[in-house]
Amino acid sequence: MGGYILWNWSCDCYVIFQRNHYFSFMSLGIRRMHDIGRSGWWFGFLFIGSVFFFPVSLFLLYLCSKPLLHLHPVYL
C-alpha cells in the first residue's frame, strides 16, 4: 500500500513538472524564433507535427501488430 501511495504521489509530481517545463519550453522556443527574425508559428508547426505524428505512429503500430489471419489461417 505504501508503494502505491508513493508511486501515485510521484506521478502527480511528474505531471506538474512536465506541464511547467512544457510551457517554459514553448515560450523559450517562440522567443528564440523571434530572435532570428521568424514568426513563433514556425515553432508551433514543429510542435503540431510531433503531436500529430505520435497518434498516427501508434495507430500504424496497432495495425502492424494485428495477426494476419487471412495469410495464416488457424485450423481447429
PDB file of N, CA and C in Angstrom:
ATOM      1  N   MET A   1       0.821  -1.191   0.000  1.00  0.00           N
ATOM      2  CA  MET A   1       0.000   0.000   0.000  1.00  0.00           C
ATOM      3  C   MET A   1       0.870   1.262   0.000  1.00  0.00           C
ATOM      4  N   GLY A   2       1.937   1.241   0.773  1.00  0.00           N
ATOM      5  CA  GLY A   2       2.803   2.410   0.843  1.00  0.00           C
ATOM      6  C   GLY A   2       3.488   2.694  -0.480  1.00  0.00           C
ATOM      7  N   GLY A   3       3.848   1.606  -1.203  1.00  0.00           N
ATOM      8  CA  GLY A   3       4.471   1.781  -2.510  1.00  0.00           C
ATOM      9  C   GLY A   3       3.531   2.427  -3.503  1.00  0.00           C
ATOM     10  N   TYR A   4       2.246   2.042  -3.439  1.00  0.00           N
ATOM     11  CA  TYR A   4       1.259   2.633  -4.340  1.00  0.00           C
ATOM     12  C   TYR A   4       1.084   4.115  -4.046  1.00  0.00           C
ATOM     13  N   ILE A   5       1.023   4.461  -2.766  1.00  0.00           N
ATOM     14  CA  ILE A   5       0.860   5.874  -2.397  1.00  0.00           C
ATOM     15  C   ILE A   5       2.069   6.681  -2.864  1.00  0.00           C
ATOM     16  N   LEU A   6       3.261   6.124  -2.659  1.00  0.00           N
ATOM     17  CA  LEU A   6       4.472   6.815  -3.102  1.00  0.00           C
ATOM     18  C   LEU A   6       4.491   6.946  -4.619  1.00  0.00           C
ATOM     19  N   TRP A   7       4.100   5.877  -5.342  1.00  0.00           N
ATOM     20  CA  TRP A   7       4.078   5.913  -6.803  1.00  0.00           C
ATOM     21  C   TRP A   7       3.056   6.926  -7.295  1.00  0.00           C
ATOM     22  N   ASN A   8       1.875   6.934  -6.681  1.00  0.00           N
ATOM     23  CA  ASN A   8       0.821   7.862  -7.089  1.00  0.00           C
ATOM     24  C   ASN A   8       1.262   9.302  -6.838  1.00  0.00           C
ATOM     25  N   TRP A   9       1.914   9.562  -5.723  1.00  0.00           N
ATOM     26  CA  TRP A   9       2.402  10.903  -5.418  1.00  0.00           C
ATOM     27  C   TRP A   9       3.476  11.328  -6.410  1.00  0.00           C
ATOM     28  N   SER A  10       4.362  10.396  -6.771  1.00  0.00           N
ATOM     29  CA  SER A  10       5.423  10.752  -7.712  1.00  0.00           C
ATOM     30  C   SER A  10       4.862  11.010  -9.104  1.00  0.00           C
ATOM     31  N   CYS A  11       3.788  10.310  -9.484  1.00  0.00           N
ATOM     32  CA  CYS A  11       3.162  10.566 -10.787  1.00  0.00           C
ATOM     33  C   CYS A  11       2.551  11.959 -10.827  1.00  0.00           C
ATOM     34  N   ASP A  12       1.915  12.358  -9.734  1.00  0.00           N
ATOM     35  CA  ASP A  12       1.340  13.702  -9.680  1.00  0.00           C
ATOM     36  C   ASP A  12       2.432  14.761  -9.789  1.00  0.00           C
ATOM     37  N   CYS A  13       3.549  14.519  -9.106  1.00  0.00           N
ATOM     38  CA  CYS A  13       4.658  15.470  -9.187  1.00  0.00           C
ATOM     39  C   CYS A  13       5.229  15.518 -10.595  1.00  0.00           C
ATOM     40  N   TYR A  14       5.286  14.378 -11.256  1.00  0.00           N
ATOM     41  CA  TYR A  14       5.811  14.336 -12.613  1.00  0.00           C
ATOM     42  C   TYR A  14       4.925  15.126 -13.568  1.00  0.00           C
ATOM     43  N   VAL A  15       3.611  15.008 -13.413  1.00  0.00           N
ATOM     44  CA  VAL A  15       2.687  15.744 -14.290  1.00  0.00           C
ATOM     45  C   VAL A  15       2.865  17.243 -14.092  1.00  0.00           C
ATOM     46  N   ILE A  16       2.977  17.681 -12.853  1.00  0.00           N
ATOM     47  CA  ILE A  16       3.194  19.107 -12.582  1.00  0.00           C
ATOM     48  C   ILE A  16       4.525  19.560 -13.168  1.00  0.00           C
ATOM     49  N   PHE A  17       5.570  18.762 -12.967  1.00  0.00           N
ATOM     50  CA  PHE A  17       6.894  19.066 -13.505  1.00  0.00           C
ATOM     51  C   PHE A  17       6.854  19.145 -15.032  1.00  0.00           C
ATOM     52  N   GLN A  18       6.160  18.194 -15.658  1.00  0.00           N
ATOM     53  CA  GLN A  18       6.091  18.146 -17.114  1.00  0.00           C
ATOM     54  C   GLN A  18       5.350  19.362 -17.668  1.00  0.00           C
ATOM     55  N   ARG A  19       4.254  19.737 -17.051  1.00  0.00           N
ATOM     56  CA  ARG A  19       3.495  20.901 -17.528  1.00  0.00           C
ATOM     57  C   ARG A  19       4.301  22.183 -17.398  1.00  0.00           C
ATOM     58  N   ASN A  20       5.002  22.342 -16.289  1.00  0.00           N
ATOM     59  CA  ASN A  20       5.820  23.546 -16.110  1.00  0.00           C
ATOM     60  C   ASN A  20       6.910  23.622 -17.167  1.00  0.00           C
ATOM     61  N   HIS A  21       7.551  22.524 -17.438  1.00  0.00           N
ATOM     62  CA  HIS A  21       8.619  22.529 -18.429  1.00  0.00           C
ATOM     63  C   HIS A  21       8.080  22.662 -19.852  1.00  0.00           C
ATOM     64  N   TYR A  22       6.899  22.154 -20.098  1.00  0.00           N
ATOM     65  CA  TYR A  22       6.290  22.295 -21.422  1.00  0.00           C
ATOM     66  C   TYR A  22       6.078  23.771 -21.749  1.00  0.00           C
ATOM     67  N   PHE A  23       5.473  24.511 -20.826  1.00  0.00           N
ATOM     68  CA  PHE A  23       5.209  25.922 -21.092  1.00  0.00           C
ATOM     69  C   PHE A  23       6.499  26.729 -21.162  1.00  0.00           C
ATOM     70  N   SER A  24       7.476  26.369 -20.343  1.00  0.00           N
ATOM     71  CA  SER A  24       8.773  27.046 -20.415  1.00  0.00           C
ATOM     72  C   SER A  24       9.446  26.784 -21.756  1.00  0.00           C
ATOM     73  N   PHE A  25       9.382  25.546 -22.215  1.00  0.00           N
ATOM     74  CA  PHE A  25       9.980  25.170 -23.491  1.00  0.00           C
ATOM     75  C   PHE A  25       9.298  25.883 -24.654  1.00  0.00           C
ATOM     76  N   MET A  26       7.976  25.958 -24.617  1.00  0.00           N
ATOM     77  CA  MET A  26       7.248  26.634 -25.689  1.00  0.00           C
ATOM     78  C   MET A  26       7.585  28.127 -25.720  1.00  0.00           C
ATOM     79  N   SER A  27       7.587  28.778 -24.576  1.00  0.00           N
ATOM     80  CA  SER A  27       7.874  30.217 -24.570  1.00  0.00           C
ATOM     81  C   SER A  27       9.317  30.490 -24.991  1.00  0.00           C
ATOM     82  N   LEU A  28      10.246  29.646 -24.557  1.00  0.00           N
ATOM     83  CA  LEU A  28      11.641  29.821 -24.957  1.00  0.00           C
ATOM     84  C   LEU A  28      11.807  29.615 -26.465  1.00  0.00           C
ATOM     85  N   GLY A  29      11.152  28.601 -27.007  1.00  0.00           N
ATOM     86  CA  GLY A  29      11.252  28.346 -28.444  1.00  0.00           C
ATOM     87  C   GLY A  29      10.680  29.481 -29.274  1.00  0.00           C
ATOM     88  N   ILE A  30       9.553  30.012 -28.843  1.00  0.00           N
ATOM     89  CA  ILE A  30       8.937  31.127 -29.572  1.00  0.00           C
ATOM     90  C   ILE A  30       9.815  32.369 -29.480  1.00  0.00           C
ATOM     91  N   ARG A  31      10.410  32.610 -28.302  1.00  0.00           N
ATOM     92  CA  ARG A  31      11.321  33.751 -28.158  1.00  0.00           C
ATOM     93  C   ARG A  31      12.528  33.624 -29.070  1.00  0.00           C
ATOM     94  N   ARG A  32      13.094  32.434 -29.141  1.00  0.00           N
ATOM     95  CA  ARG A  32      14.274  32.232 -29.995  1.00  0.00           C
ATOM     96  C   ARG A  32      13.917  32.375 -31.472  1.00  0.00           C
ATOM     97  N   MET A  33      12.718  31.965 -31.850  1.00  0.00           N
ATOM     98  CA  MET A  33      12.295  32.155 -33.236  1.00  0.00           C
ATOM     99  C   MET A  33      12.172  33.649 -33.545  1.00  0.00           C
ATOM    100  N   HIS A  34      11.675  34.421 -32.593  1.00  0.00           N
ATOM    101  CA  HIS A  34      11.598  35.871 -32.801  1.00  0.00           C
ATOM    102  C   HIS A  34      12.990  36.487 -32.866  1.00  0.00           C
ATOM    103  N   ASP A  35      13.947  35.927 -32.111  1.00  0.00           N
ATOM    104  CA  ASP A  35      15.321  36.448 -32.134  1.00  0.00           C
ATOM    105  C   ASP A  35      15.972  36.288 -33.503  1.00  0.00           C
ATOM    106  N   ILE A  36      15.622  35.226 -34.227  1.00  0.00           N
ATOM    107  CA  ILE A  36      16.226  35.017 -35.549  1.00  0.00           C
ATOM    108  C   ILE A  36      15.371  35.591 -36.671  1.00  0.00           C
ATOM    109  N   GLY A  37      14.315  36.330 -36.307  1.00  0.00           N
ATOM    110  CA  GLY A  37      13.519  37.022 -37.307  1.00  0.00           C
ATOM    111  C   GLY A  37      12.391  36.197 -37.904  1.00  0.00           C
ATOM    112  N   ARG A  38      12.033  35.117 -37.272  1.00  0.00           N
ATOM    113  CA  ARG A  38      10.923  34.288 -37.752  1.00  0.00           C
ATOM    114  C   ARG A  38       9.730  34.450 -36.820  1.00  0.00           C
ATOM    115  N   SER A  39       8.587  34.053 -37.326  1.00  0.00           N
ATOM    116  CA  SER A  39       7.390  34.073 -36.508  1.00  0.00           C
ATOM    117  C   SER A  39       7.422  32.904 -35.522  1.00  0.00           C
ATOM    118  N   GLY A  40       6.769  33.075 -34.398  1.00  0.00           N
ATOM    119  CA  GLY A  40       6.688  31.993 -33.422  1.00  0.00           C
ATOM    120  C   GLY A  40       5.879  30.816 -33.910  1.00  0.00           C
ATOM    121  N   TRP A  41       5.086  31.027 -34.962  1.00  0.00           N
ATOM    122  CA  TRP A  41       4.289  29.932 -35.514  1.00  0.00           C
ATOM    123  C   TRP A  41       5.160  28.846 -36.120  1.00  0.00           C
ATOM    124  N   TRP A  42       6.368  29.168 -36.544  1.00  0.00           N
ATOM    125  CA  TRP A  42       7.271  28.137 -37.061  1.00  0.00           C
ATOM    126  C   TRP A  42       7.542  27.093 -35.987  1.00  0.00           C
ATOM    127  N   PHE A  43       7.743  27.554 -34.774  1.00  0.00           N
ATOM    128  CA  PHE A  43       7.960  26.632 -33.663  1.00  0.00           C
ATOM    129  C   PHE A  43       6.686  25.844 -33.373  1.00  0.00           C
ATOM    130  N   GLY A  44       5.547  26.510 -33.485  1.00  0.00           N
ATOM    131  CA  GLY A  44       4.269  25.837 -33.267  1.00  0.00           C
ATOM    132  C   GLY A  44       4.004  24.755 -34.289  1.00  0.00           C
ATOM    133  N   PHE A  45       4.412  24.979 -35.533  1.00  0.00           N
ATOM    134  CA  PHE A  45       4.222  23.949 -36.559  1.00  0.00           C
ATOM    135  C   PHE A  45       5.025  22.699 -36.243  1.00  0.00           C
ATOM    136  N   LEU A  46       6.221  22.875 -35.706  1.00  0.00           N
ATOM    137  CA  LEU A  46       7.018  21.713 -35.306  1.00  0.00           C
ATOM    138  C   LEU A  46       6.326  20.939 -34.193  1.00  0.00           C
ATOM    139  N   PHE A  47       5.748  21.664 -33.246  1.00  0.00           N
ATOM    140  CA  PHE A  47       5.055  21.004 -32.146  1.00  0.00           C
ATOM    141  C   PHE A  47       3.805  20.290 -32.637  1.00  0.00           C
ATOM    142  N   ILE A  48       3.022  20.951 -33.488  1.00  0.00           N
ATOM    143  CA  ILE A  48       1.803  20.336 -34.008  1.00  0.00           C
ATOM    144  C   ILE A  48       2.142  19.094 -34.820  1.00  0.00           C
ATOM    145  N   GLY A  49       3.220  19.158 -35.577  1.00  0.00           N
ATOM    146  CA  GLY A  49       3.646  17.989 -36.340  1.00  0.00           C
ATOM    147  C   GLY A  49       3.994  16.817 -35.448  1.00  0.00           C
ATOM    148  N   SER A  50       4.668  17.072 -34.342  1.00  0.00           N
ATOM    149  CA  SER A  50       5.024  15.979 -33.437  1.00  0.00           C
ATOM    150  C   SER A  50       3.798  15.438 -32.716  1.00  0.00           C
ATOM    151  N   VAL A  51       2.843  16.308 -32.382  1.00  0.00           N
ATOM    152  CA  VAL A  51       1.612  15.850 -31.736  1.00  0.00           C
ATOM    153  C   VAL A  51       0.802  15.004 -32.710  1.00  0.00           C
ATOM    154  N   PHE A  52       0.799  15.365 -33.984  1.00  0.00           N
ATOM    155  CA  PHE A  52       0.077  14.589 -34.987  1.00  0.00           C
ATOM    156  C   PHE A  52       0.785  13.268 -35.266  1.00  0.00           C
ATOM    157  N   PHE A  53       2.104  13.262 -35.256  1.00  0.00           N
ATOM    158  CA  PHE A  53       2.869  12.069 -35.595  1.00  0.00           C
ATOM    159  C   PHE A  53       2.700  10.965 -34.558  1.00  0.00           C
ATOM    160  N   PHE A  54       2.592  11.305 -33.287  1.00  0.00           N
ATOM    161  CA  PHE A  54       2.520  10.297 -32.232  1.00  0.00           C
ATOM    162  C   PHE A  54       1.279   9.410 -32.349  1.00  0.00           C
ATOM    163  N   PRO A  55       0.045   9.951 -32.457  1.00  0.00           N
ATOM    164  CA  PRO A  55      -1.117   9.061 -32.598  1.00  0.00           C
ATOM    165  C   PRO A  55      -1.102   8.270 -33.905  1.00  0.00           C
ATOM    166  N   VAL A  56      -0.611   8.883 -34.967  1.00  0.00           N
ATOM    167  CA  VAL A  56      -0.551   8.163 -36.242  1.00  0.00           C
ATOM    168  C   VAL A  56       0.410   6.991 -36.136  1.00  0.00           C
ATOM    169  N   SER A  57       1.555   7.194 -35.495  1.00  0.00           N
ATOM    170  CA  SER A  57       2.511   6.098 -35.345  1.00  0.00           C
ATOM    171  C   SER A  57       1.947   4.998 -34.454  1.00  0.00           C
ATOM    172  N   LEU A  58       1.195   5.357 -33.410  1.00  0.00           N
ATOM    173  CA  LEU A  58       0.567   4.333 -32.574  1.00  0.00           C
ATOM    174  C   LEU A  58      -0.472   3.543 -33.356  1.00  0.00           C
ATOM    175  N   PHE A  59      -1.248   4.225 -34.186  1.00  0.00           N
ATOM    176  CA  PHE A  59      -2.254   3.539 -34.997  1.00  0.00           C
ATOM    177  C   PHE A  59      -1.602   2.589 -35.993  1.00  0.00           C
ATOM    178  N   LEU A  60      -0.535   3.029 -36.635  1.00  0.00           N
ATOM    179  CA  LEU A  60       0.160   2.156 -37.583  1.00  0.00           C
ATOM    180  C   LEU A  60       0.805   0.973 -36.875  1.00  0.00           C
ATOM    181  N   LEU A  61       1.323   1.185 -35.689  1.00  0.00           N
ATOM    182  CA  LEU A  61       1.883   0.088 -34.908  1.00  0.00           C
ATOM    183  C   LEU A  61       0.801  -0.914 -34.542  1.00  0.00           C
ATOM    184  N   TYR A  62      -0.387  -0.421 -34.197  1.00  0.00           N
ATOM    185  CA  TYR A  62      -1.509  -1.305 -33.896  1.00  0.00           C
ATOM    186  C   TYR A  62      -1.894  -2.128 -35.119  1.00  0.00           C
ATOM    187  N   LEU A  63      -1.949  -1.486 -36.282  1.00  0.00           N
ATOM    188  CA  LEU A  63      -2.311  -2.218 -37.494  1.00  0.00           C
ATOM    189  C   LEU A  63      -1.277  -3.279 -37.850  1.00  0.00           C
ATOM    190  N   CYS A  64      -0.016  -2.966 -37.657  1.00  0.00           N
ATOM    191  CA  CYS A  64       1.039  -3.921 -37.999  1.00  0.00           C
ATOM    192  C   CYS A  64       1.136  -5.060 -36.995  1.00  0.00           C
ATOM    193  N   SER A  65       0.669  -4.866 -35.784  1.00  0.00           N
ATOM    194  CA  SER A  65       0.792  -5.910 -34.770  1.00  0.00           C
ATOM    195  C   SER A  65      -0.384  -6.874 -34.773  1.00  0.00           C
ATOM    196  N   LYS A  66      -1.460  -6.558 -35.508  1.00  0.00           N
ATOM    197  CA  LYS A  66      -2.592  -7.475 -35.584  1.00  0.00           C
ATOM    198  C   LYS A  66      -2.170  -8.722 -36.352  1.00  0.00           C
ATOM    199  N   PRO A  67      -2.649  -9.883 -35.921  1.00  0.00           N
ATOM    200  CA  PRO A  67      -2.294 -11.101 -36.660  1.00  0.00           C
ATOM    201  C   PRO A  67      -2.938 -11.102 -38.049  1.00  0.00           C
ATOM    202  N   LEU A  68      -2.210 -11.585 -38.993  1.00  0.00           N
ATOM    203  CA  LEU A  68      -2.707 -11.643 -40.365  1.00  0.00           C
ATOM    204  C   LEU A  68      -3.431 -12.969 -40.565  1.00  0.00           C
ATOM    205  N   LEU A  69      -4.704 -12.998 -40.217  1.00  0.00           N
ATOM    206  CA  LEU A  69      -5.467 -14.241 -40.260  1.00  0.00           C
ATOM    207  C   LEU A  69      -5.716 -14.712 -41.683  1.00  0.00           C
ATOM    208  N   HIS A  70      -5.806 -13.803 -42.617  1.00  0.00           N
ATOM    209  CA  HIS A  70      -6.071 -14.225 -43.979  1.00  0.00           C
ATOM    210  C   HIS A  70      -4.835 -14.856 -44.626  1.00  0.00           C
ATOM    211  N   LEU A  71      -3.655 -14.613 -44.104  1.00  0.00           N
ATOM    212  CA  LEU A  71      -2.448 -15.231 -44.647  1.00  0.00           C
ATOM    213  C   LEU A  71      -2.084 -16.520 -43.915  1.00  0.00           C
ATOM    214  N   HIS A  72      -2.421 -16.604 -42.638  1.00  0.00           N
ATOM    215  CA  HIS A  72      -2.085 -17.773 -41.837  1.00  0.00           C
ATOM    216  C   HIS A  72      -3.347 -18.269 -41.139  1.00  0.00           C
ATOM    217  N   PRO A  73      -4.204 -19.020 -41.819  1.00  0.00           N
ATOM    218  CA  PRO A  73      -5.443 -19.481 -41.180  1.00  0.00           C
ATOM    219  C   PRO A  73      -5.137 -20.483 -40.066  1.00  0.00           C
ATOM    220  N   VAL A  74      -5.953 -20.416 -39.044  1.00  0.00           N
ATOM    221  CA  VAL A  74      -5.807 -21.336 -37.915  1.00  0.00           C
ATOM    222  C   VAL A  74      -6.859 -22.421 -38.070  1.00  0.00           C
ATOM    223  N   TYR A  75      -6.409 -23.671 -38.146  1.00  0.00           N
ATOM    224  CA  TYR A  75      -7.325 -24.797 -38.279  1.00  0.00           C
ATOM    225  C   TYR A  75      -7.563 -25.404 -36.913  1.00  0.00           C
ATOM    226  N   LEU A  76      -8.815 -25.591 -36.579  1.00  0.00           N
ATOM    227  CA  LEU A  76      -9.145 -26.175 -35.274  1.00  0.00           C
ATOM    228  C   LEU A  76      -9.248 -27.667 -35.346  1.00  0.00           C
TER     229      LEU A  76
END
